[in-house]
CSV table of C-alpha atoms and ligand atoms in Angstrom, one decimal:
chain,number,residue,atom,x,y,z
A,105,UNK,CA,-3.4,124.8,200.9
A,106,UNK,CA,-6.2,126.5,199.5
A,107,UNK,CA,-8.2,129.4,200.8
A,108,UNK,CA,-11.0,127.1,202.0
A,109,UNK,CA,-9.3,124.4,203.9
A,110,UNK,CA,-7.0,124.3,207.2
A,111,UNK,CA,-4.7,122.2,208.6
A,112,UNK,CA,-5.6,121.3,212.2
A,113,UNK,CA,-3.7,119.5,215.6
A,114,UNK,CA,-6.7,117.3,217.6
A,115,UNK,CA,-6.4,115.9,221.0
A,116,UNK,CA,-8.8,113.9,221.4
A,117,UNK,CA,-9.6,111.8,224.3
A,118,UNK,CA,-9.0,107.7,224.0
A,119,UNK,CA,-10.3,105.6,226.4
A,120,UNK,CA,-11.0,101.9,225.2
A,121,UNK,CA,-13.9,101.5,227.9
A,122,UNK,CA,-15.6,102.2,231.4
A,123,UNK,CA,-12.4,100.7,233.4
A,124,UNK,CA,-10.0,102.1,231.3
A,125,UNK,CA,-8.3,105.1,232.9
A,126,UNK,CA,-8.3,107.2,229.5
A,127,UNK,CA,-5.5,109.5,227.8
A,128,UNK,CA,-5.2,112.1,225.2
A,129,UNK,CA,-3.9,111.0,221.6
A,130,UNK,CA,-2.6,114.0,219.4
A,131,UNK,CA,-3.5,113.6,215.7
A,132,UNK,CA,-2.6,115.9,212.5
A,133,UNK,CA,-5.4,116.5,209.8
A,134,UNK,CA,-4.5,118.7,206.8
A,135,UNK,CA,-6.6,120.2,203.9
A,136,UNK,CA,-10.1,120.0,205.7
A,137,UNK,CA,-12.6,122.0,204.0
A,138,UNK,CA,-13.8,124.9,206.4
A,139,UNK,CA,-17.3,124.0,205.1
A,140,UNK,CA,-17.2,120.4,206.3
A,141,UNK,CA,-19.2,120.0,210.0
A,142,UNK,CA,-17.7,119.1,212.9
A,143,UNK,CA,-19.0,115.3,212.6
A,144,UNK,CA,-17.6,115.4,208.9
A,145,UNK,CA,-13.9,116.2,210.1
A,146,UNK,CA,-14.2,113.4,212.7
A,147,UNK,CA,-15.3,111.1,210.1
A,148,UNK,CA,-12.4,112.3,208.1
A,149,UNK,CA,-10.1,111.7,211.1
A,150,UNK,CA,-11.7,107.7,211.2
A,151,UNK,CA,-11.3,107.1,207.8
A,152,UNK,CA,-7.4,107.9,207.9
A,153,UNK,CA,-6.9,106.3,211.4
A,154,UNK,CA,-8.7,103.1,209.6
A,155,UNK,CA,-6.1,103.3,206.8
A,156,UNK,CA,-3.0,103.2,209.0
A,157,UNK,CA,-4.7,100.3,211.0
A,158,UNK,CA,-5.6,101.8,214.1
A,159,UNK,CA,-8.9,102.0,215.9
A,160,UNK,CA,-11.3,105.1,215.2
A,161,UNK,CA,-12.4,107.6,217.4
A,162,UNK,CA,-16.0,106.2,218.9
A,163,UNK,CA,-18.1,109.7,219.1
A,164,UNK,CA,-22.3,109.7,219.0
A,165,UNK,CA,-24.4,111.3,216.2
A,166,UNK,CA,-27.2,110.3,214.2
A,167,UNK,CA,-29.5,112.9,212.9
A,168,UNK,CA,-26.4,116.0,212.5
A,169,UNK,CA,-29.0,118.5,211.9
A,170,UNK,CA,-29.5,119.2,215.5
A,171,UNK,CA,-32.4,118.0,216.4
A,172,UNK,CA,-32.4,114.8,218.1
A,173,UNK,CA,-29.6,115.3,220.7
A,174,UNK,CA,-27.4,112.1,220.6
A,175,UNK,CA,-23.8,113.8,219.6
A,176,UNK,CA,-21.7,116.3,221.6
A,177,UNK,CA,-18.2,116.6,223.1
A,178,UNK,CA,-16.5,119.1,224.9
A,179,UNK,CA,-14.7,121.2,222.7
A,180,UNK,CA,-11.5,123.1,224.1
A,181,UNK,CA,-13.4,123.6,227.6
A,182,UNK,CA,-16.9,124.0,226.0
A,183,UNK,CA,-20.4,121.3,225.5
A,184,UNK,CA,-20.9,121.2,221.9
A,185,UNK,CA,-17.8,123.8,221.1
A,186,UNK,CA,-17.4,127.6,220.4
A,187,UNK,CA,-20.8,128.2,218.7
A,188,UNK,CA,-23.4,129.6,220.8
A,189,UNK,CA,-27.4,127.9,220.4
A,190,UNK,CA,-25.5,125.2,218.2
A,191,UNK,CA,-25.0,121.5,218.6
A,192,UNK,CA,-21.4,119.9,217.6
A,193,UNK,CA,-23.0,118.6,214.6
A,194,UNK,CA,-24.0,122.0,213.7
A,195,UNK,CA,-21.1,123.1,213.8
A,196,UNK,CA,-18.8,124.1,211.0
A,197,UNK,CA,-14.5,123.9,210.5
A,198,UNK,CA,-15.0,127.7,209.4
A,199,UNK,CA,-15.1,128.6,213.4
A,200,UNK,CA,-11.9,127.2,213.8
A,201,UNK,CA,-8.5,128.6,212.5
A,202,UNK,CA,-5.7,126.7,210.0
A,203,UNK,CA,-3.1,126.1,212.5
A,204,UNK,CA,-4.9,125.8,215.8
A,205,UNK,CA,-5.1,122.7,218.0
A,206,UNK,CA,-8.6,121.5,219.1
A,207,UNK,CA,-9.3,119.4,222.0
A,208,UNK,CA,-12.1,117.2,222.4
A,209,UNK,CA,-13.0,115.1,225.3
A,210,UNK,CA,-16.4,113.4,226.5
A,211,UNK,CA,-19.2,115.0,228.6
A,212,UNK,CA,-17.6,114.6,232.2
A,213,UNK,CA,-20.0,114.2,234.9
A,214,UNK,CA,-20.3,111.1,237.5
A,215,UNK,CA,-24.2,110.6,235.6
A,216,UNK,CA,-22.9,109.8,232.7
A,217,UNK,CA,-20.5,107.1,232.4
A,218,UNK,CA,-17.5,107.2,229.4
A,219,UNK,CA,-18.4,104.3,227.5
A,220,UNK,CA,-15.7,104.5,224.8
A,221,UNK,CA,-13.2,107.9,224.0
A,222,UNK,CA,-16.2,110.9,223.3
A,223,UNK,CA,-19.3,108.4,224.0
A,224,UNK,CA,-20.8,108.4,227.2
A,225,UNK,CA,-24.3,106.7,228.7
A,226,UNK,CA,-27.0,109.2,229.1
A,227,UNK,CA,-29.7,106.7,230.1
A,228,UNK,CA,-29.9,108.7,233.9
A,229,UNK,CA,-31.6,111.5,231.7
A,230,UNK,CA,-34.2,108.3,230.1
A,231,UNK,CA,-34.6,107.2,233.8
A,232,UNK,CA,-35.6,111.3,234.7
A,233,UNK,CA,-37.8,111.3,231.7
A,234,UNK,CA,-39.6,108.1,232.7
A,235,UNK,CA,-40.0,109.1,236.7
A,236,UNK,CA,-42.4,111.9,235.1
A,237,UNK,CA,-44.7,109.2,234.0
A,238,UNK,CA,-47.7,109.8,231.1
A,239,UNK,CA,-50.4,112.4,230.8
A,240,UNK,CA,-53.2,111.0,231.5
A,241,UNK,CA,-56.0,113.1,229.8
A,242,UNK,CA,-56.9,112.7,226.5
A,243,UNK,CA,-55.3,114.8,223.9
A,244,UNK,CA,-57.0,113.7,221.1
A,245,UNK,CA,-55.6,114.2,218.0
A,246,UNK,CA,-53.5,117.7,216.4
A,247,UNK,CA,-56.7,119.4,215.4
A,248,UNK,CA,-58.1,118.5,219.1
A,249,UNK,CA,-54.8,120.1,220.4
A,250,UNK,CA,-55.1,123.4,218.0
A,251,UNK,CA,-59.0,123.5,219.4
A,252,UNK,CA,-58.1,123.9,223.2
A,253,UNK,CA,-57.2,127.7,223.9
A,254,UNK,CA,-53.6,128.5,225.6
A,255,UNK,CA,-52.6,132.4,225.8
A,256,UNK,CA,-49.7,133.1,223.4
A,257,UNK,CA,-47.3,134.0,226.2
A,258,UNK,CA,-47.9,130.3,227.5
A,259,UNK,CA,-47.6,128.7,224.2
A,260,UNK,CA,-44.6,130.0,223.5
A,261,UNK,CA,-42.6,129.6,226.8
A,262,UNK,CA,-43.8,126.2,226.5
A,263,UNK,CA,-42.5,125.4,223.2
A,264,UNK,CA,-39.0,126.7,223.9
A,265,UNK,CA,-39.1,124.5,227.1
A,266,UNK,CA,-40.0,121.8,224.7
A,267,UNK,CA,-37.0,122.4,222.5
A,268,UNK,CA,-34.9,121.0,224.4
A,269,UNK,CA,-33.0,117.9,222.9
A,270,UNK,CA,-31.6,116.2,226.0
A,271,UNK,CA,-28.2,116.3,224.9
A,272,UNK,CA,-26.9,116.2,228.0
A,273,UNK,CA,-24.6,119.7,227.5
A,274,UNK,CA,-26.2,121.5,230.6
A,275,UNK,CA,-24.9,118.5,233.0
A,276,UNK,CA,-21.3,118.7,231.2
A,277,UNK,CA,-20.9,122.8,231.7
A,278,UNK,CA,-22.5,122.7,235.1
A,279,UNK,CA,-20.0,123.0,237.9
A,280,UNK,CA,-21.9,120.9,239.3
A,281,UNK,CA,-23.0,118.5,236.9
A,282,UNK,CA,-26.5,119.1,237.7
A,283,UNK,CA,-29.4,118.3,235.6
A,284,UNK,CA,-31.4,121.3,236.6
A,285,UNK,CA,-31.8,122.7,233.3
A,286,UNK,CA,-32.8,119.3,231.3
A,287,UNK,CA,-35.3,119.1,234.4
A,288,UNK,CA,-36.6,122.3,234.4
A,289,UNK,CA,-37.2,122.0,230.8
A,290,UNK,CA,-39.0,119.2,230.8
A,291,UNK,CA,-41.3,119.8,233.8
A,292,UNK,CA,-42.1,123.1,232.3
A,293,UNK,CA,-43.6,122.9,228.8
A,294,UNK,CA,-46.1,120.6,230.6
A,295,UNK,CA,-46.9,122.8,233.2
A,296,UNK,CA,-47.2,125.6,231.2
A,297,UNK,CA,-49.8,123.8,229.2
A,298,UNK,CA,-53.6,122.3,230.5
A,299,UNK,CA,-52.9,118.8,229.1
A,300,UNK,CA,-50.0,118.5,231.6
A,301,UNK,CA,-52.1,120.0,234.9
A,302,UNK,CA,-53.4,116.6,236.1
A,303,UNK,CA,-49.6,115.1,237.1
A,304,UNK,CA,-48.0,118.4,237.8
A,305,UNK,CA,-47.1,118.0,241.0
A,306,UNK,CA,-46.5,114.5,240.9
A,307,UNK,CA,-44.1,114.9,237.6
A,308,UNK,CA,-42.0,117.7,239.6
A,309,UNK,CA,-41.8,115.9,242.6
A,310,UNK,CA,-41.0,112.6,241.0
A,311,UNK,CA,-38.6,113.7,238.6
A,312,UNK,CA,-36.2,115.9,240.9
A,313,UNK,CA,-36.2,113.2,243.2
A,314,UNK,CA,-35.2,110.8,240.4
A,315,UNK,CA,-32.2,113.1,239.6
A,316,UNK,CA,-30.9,113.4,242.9
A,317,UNK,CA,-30.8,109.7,243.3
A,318,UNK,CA,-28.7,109.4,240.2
A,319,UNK,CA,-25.8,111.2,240.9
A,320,UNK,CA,-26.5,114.6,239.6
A,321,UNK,CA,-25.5,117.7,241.1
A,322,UNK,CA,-26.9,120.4,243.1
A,323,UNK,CA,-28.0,123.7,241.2
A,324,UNK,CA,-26.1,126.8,242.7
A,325,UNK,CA,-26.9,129.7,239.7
A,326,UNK,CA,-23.5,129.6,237.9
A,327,UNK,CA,-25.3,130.3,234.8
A,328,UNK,CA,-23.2,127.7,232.7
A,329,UNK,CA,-25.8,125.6,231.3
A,330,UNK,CA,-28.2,128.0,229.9
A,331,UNK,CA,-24.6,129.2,228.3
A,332,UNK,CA,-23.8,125.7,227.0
A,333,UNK,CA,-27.3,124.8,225.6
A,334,UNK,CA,-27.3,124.8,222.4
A,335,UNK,CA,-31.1,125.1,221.9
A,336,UNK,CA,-30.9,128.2,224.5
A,337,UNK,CA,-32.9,127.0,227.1
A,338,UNK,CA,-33.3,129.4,229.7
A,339,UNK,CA,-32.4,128.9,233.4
A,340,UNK,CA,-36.3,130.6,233.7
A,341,UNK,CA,-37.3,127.2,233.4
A,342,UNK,CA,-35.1,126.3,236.5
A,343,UNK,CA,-37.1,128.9,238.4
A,344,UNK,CA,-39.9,127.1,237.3
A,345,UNK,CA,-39.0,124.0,238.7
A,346,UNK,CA,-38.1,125.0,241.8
A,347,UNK,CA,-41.4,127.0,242.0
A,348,UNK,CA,-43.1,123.6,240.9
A,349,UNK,CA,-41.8,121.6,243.2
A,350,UNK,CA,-42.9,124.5,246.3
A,351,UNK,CA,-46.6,124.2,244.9
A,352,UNK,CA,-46.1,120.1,244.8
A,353,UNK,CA,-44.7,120.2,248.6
A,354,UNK,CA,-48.0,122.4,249.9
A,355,UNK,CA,-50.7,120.4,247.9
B,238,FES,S1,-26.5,114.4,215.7
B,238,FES,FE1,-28.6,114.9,216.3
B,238,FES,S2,-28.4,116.7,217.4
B,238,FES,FE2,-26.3,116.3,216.7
């Protein structure tokens, strides 16, 4: 083995669809480059499970640079794996060690559904998204947008509340499997912003209920999705929410 490859165990999580009640498979990969991503070493792992003639490992990606939220797995207890602020497909085989056994499983929450081994169905967070409906003033174009004055501090808590790719990793660390987080996220950046004033209230009010009717959890603090979140979306935007939705209930 050379210097810049290991030899890993996985145990990755098999389940052939929603009825089936799932188990862990154990597979051996050896001489994986520690510069390959995470995705690559999966797609490693297909190519030789396609050559002996079984069925490969169903997992969700499409952009793997990070920004469009569609892959992630839990990664020996942790949404998108050790690396803190990155997403699976981010993620490099230099974090891991030659010798050591990863486990992978699918985000777990009652929201999201196991489709097939790592994929799951995140169209709960589509239906949130939806709830919050349009904004209804005219934004014009970019320029028109870059003519309307917002104060820096505003700006910028807005864009990282606006960063955040629905991936879904919040729900899977929560205790609770609460959505919180991707909530307070999206009701934020608007708020923060005068082109998202008109439906403030509404948004808030519509969205949180829309969670809670899907099967998400209750928020109690633990911390765990701001931890997961691999675009490091504070829980100040949770604080937001909740603050939101006290405005929404007086108005
Ligand atoms: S595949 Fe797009 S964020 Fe990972």
């Amino acid at each position: 083995m050379s210097s810049n490859t290991i030899n890993i165990k996985l145990r990755v999580w098999r389940q052939n669809g929603p009825e089936d009640s799932g188990r862990f498979e154990q597979y051996t990969l050896d001489n994986i480059s520690t510069d390959a991503s995470f995705l690559e070493m999966l797609d490693v792992l297909n190519d030789q499970l396609i050559a002996e003639g079984k069925e490969p490992v169903a997992f969700d990606h499409d952009c793997r640079e990070g920004i469009c939220g569609t892959c992630g797995a839990v990664v020996n207890g942790q949404a998108h794996g050790p690396e803190k602020g990155t997403t699976l497909c981010q993620t490099h085989m230099r974090t891991f060690g030659s010798g050591q056994t990863i486990t992978l499983e699918p985000f777990r929450a009652k929201a999201f559904p196991v489709i097939r081994d790592l994929v799951v169905d995140r169209t709960a967070f589509d239906s949130i998204t939806q709830s919050g409906g349009y904004v209804s003033v005219r934004t014009g174009s970019a320029p028109d947008a870059n003519a309307i004055p917002i104060g820096k501090e505003h700006a910028d808590k807005a864009f990282d509340a606006a960063t955040c790719i629905g991936c879904g990793a919040c729900v899977a660390a929560c205790p609770n499997a609460s959505a919180m987080l991707y909530v307070g996220a999206k009701v934020s950046y608007l708020s923060l912003l005068p082109q998202g004033e008109v439906e403030r209230h509404d948004r808030a009010k519509n969205m949180v209920t829309t969670m809670d009717s899907l099967g998400f959890g209750n928020c109690s603090n633990a911390g765990e999705c701001e931890e997961a979140c691999p675009k490091n979306i504070s829980v100040e935007n949770i604080a937001r929410l909740n603050r939101e939705l006290l405005k929404a209930a007086l108005v």
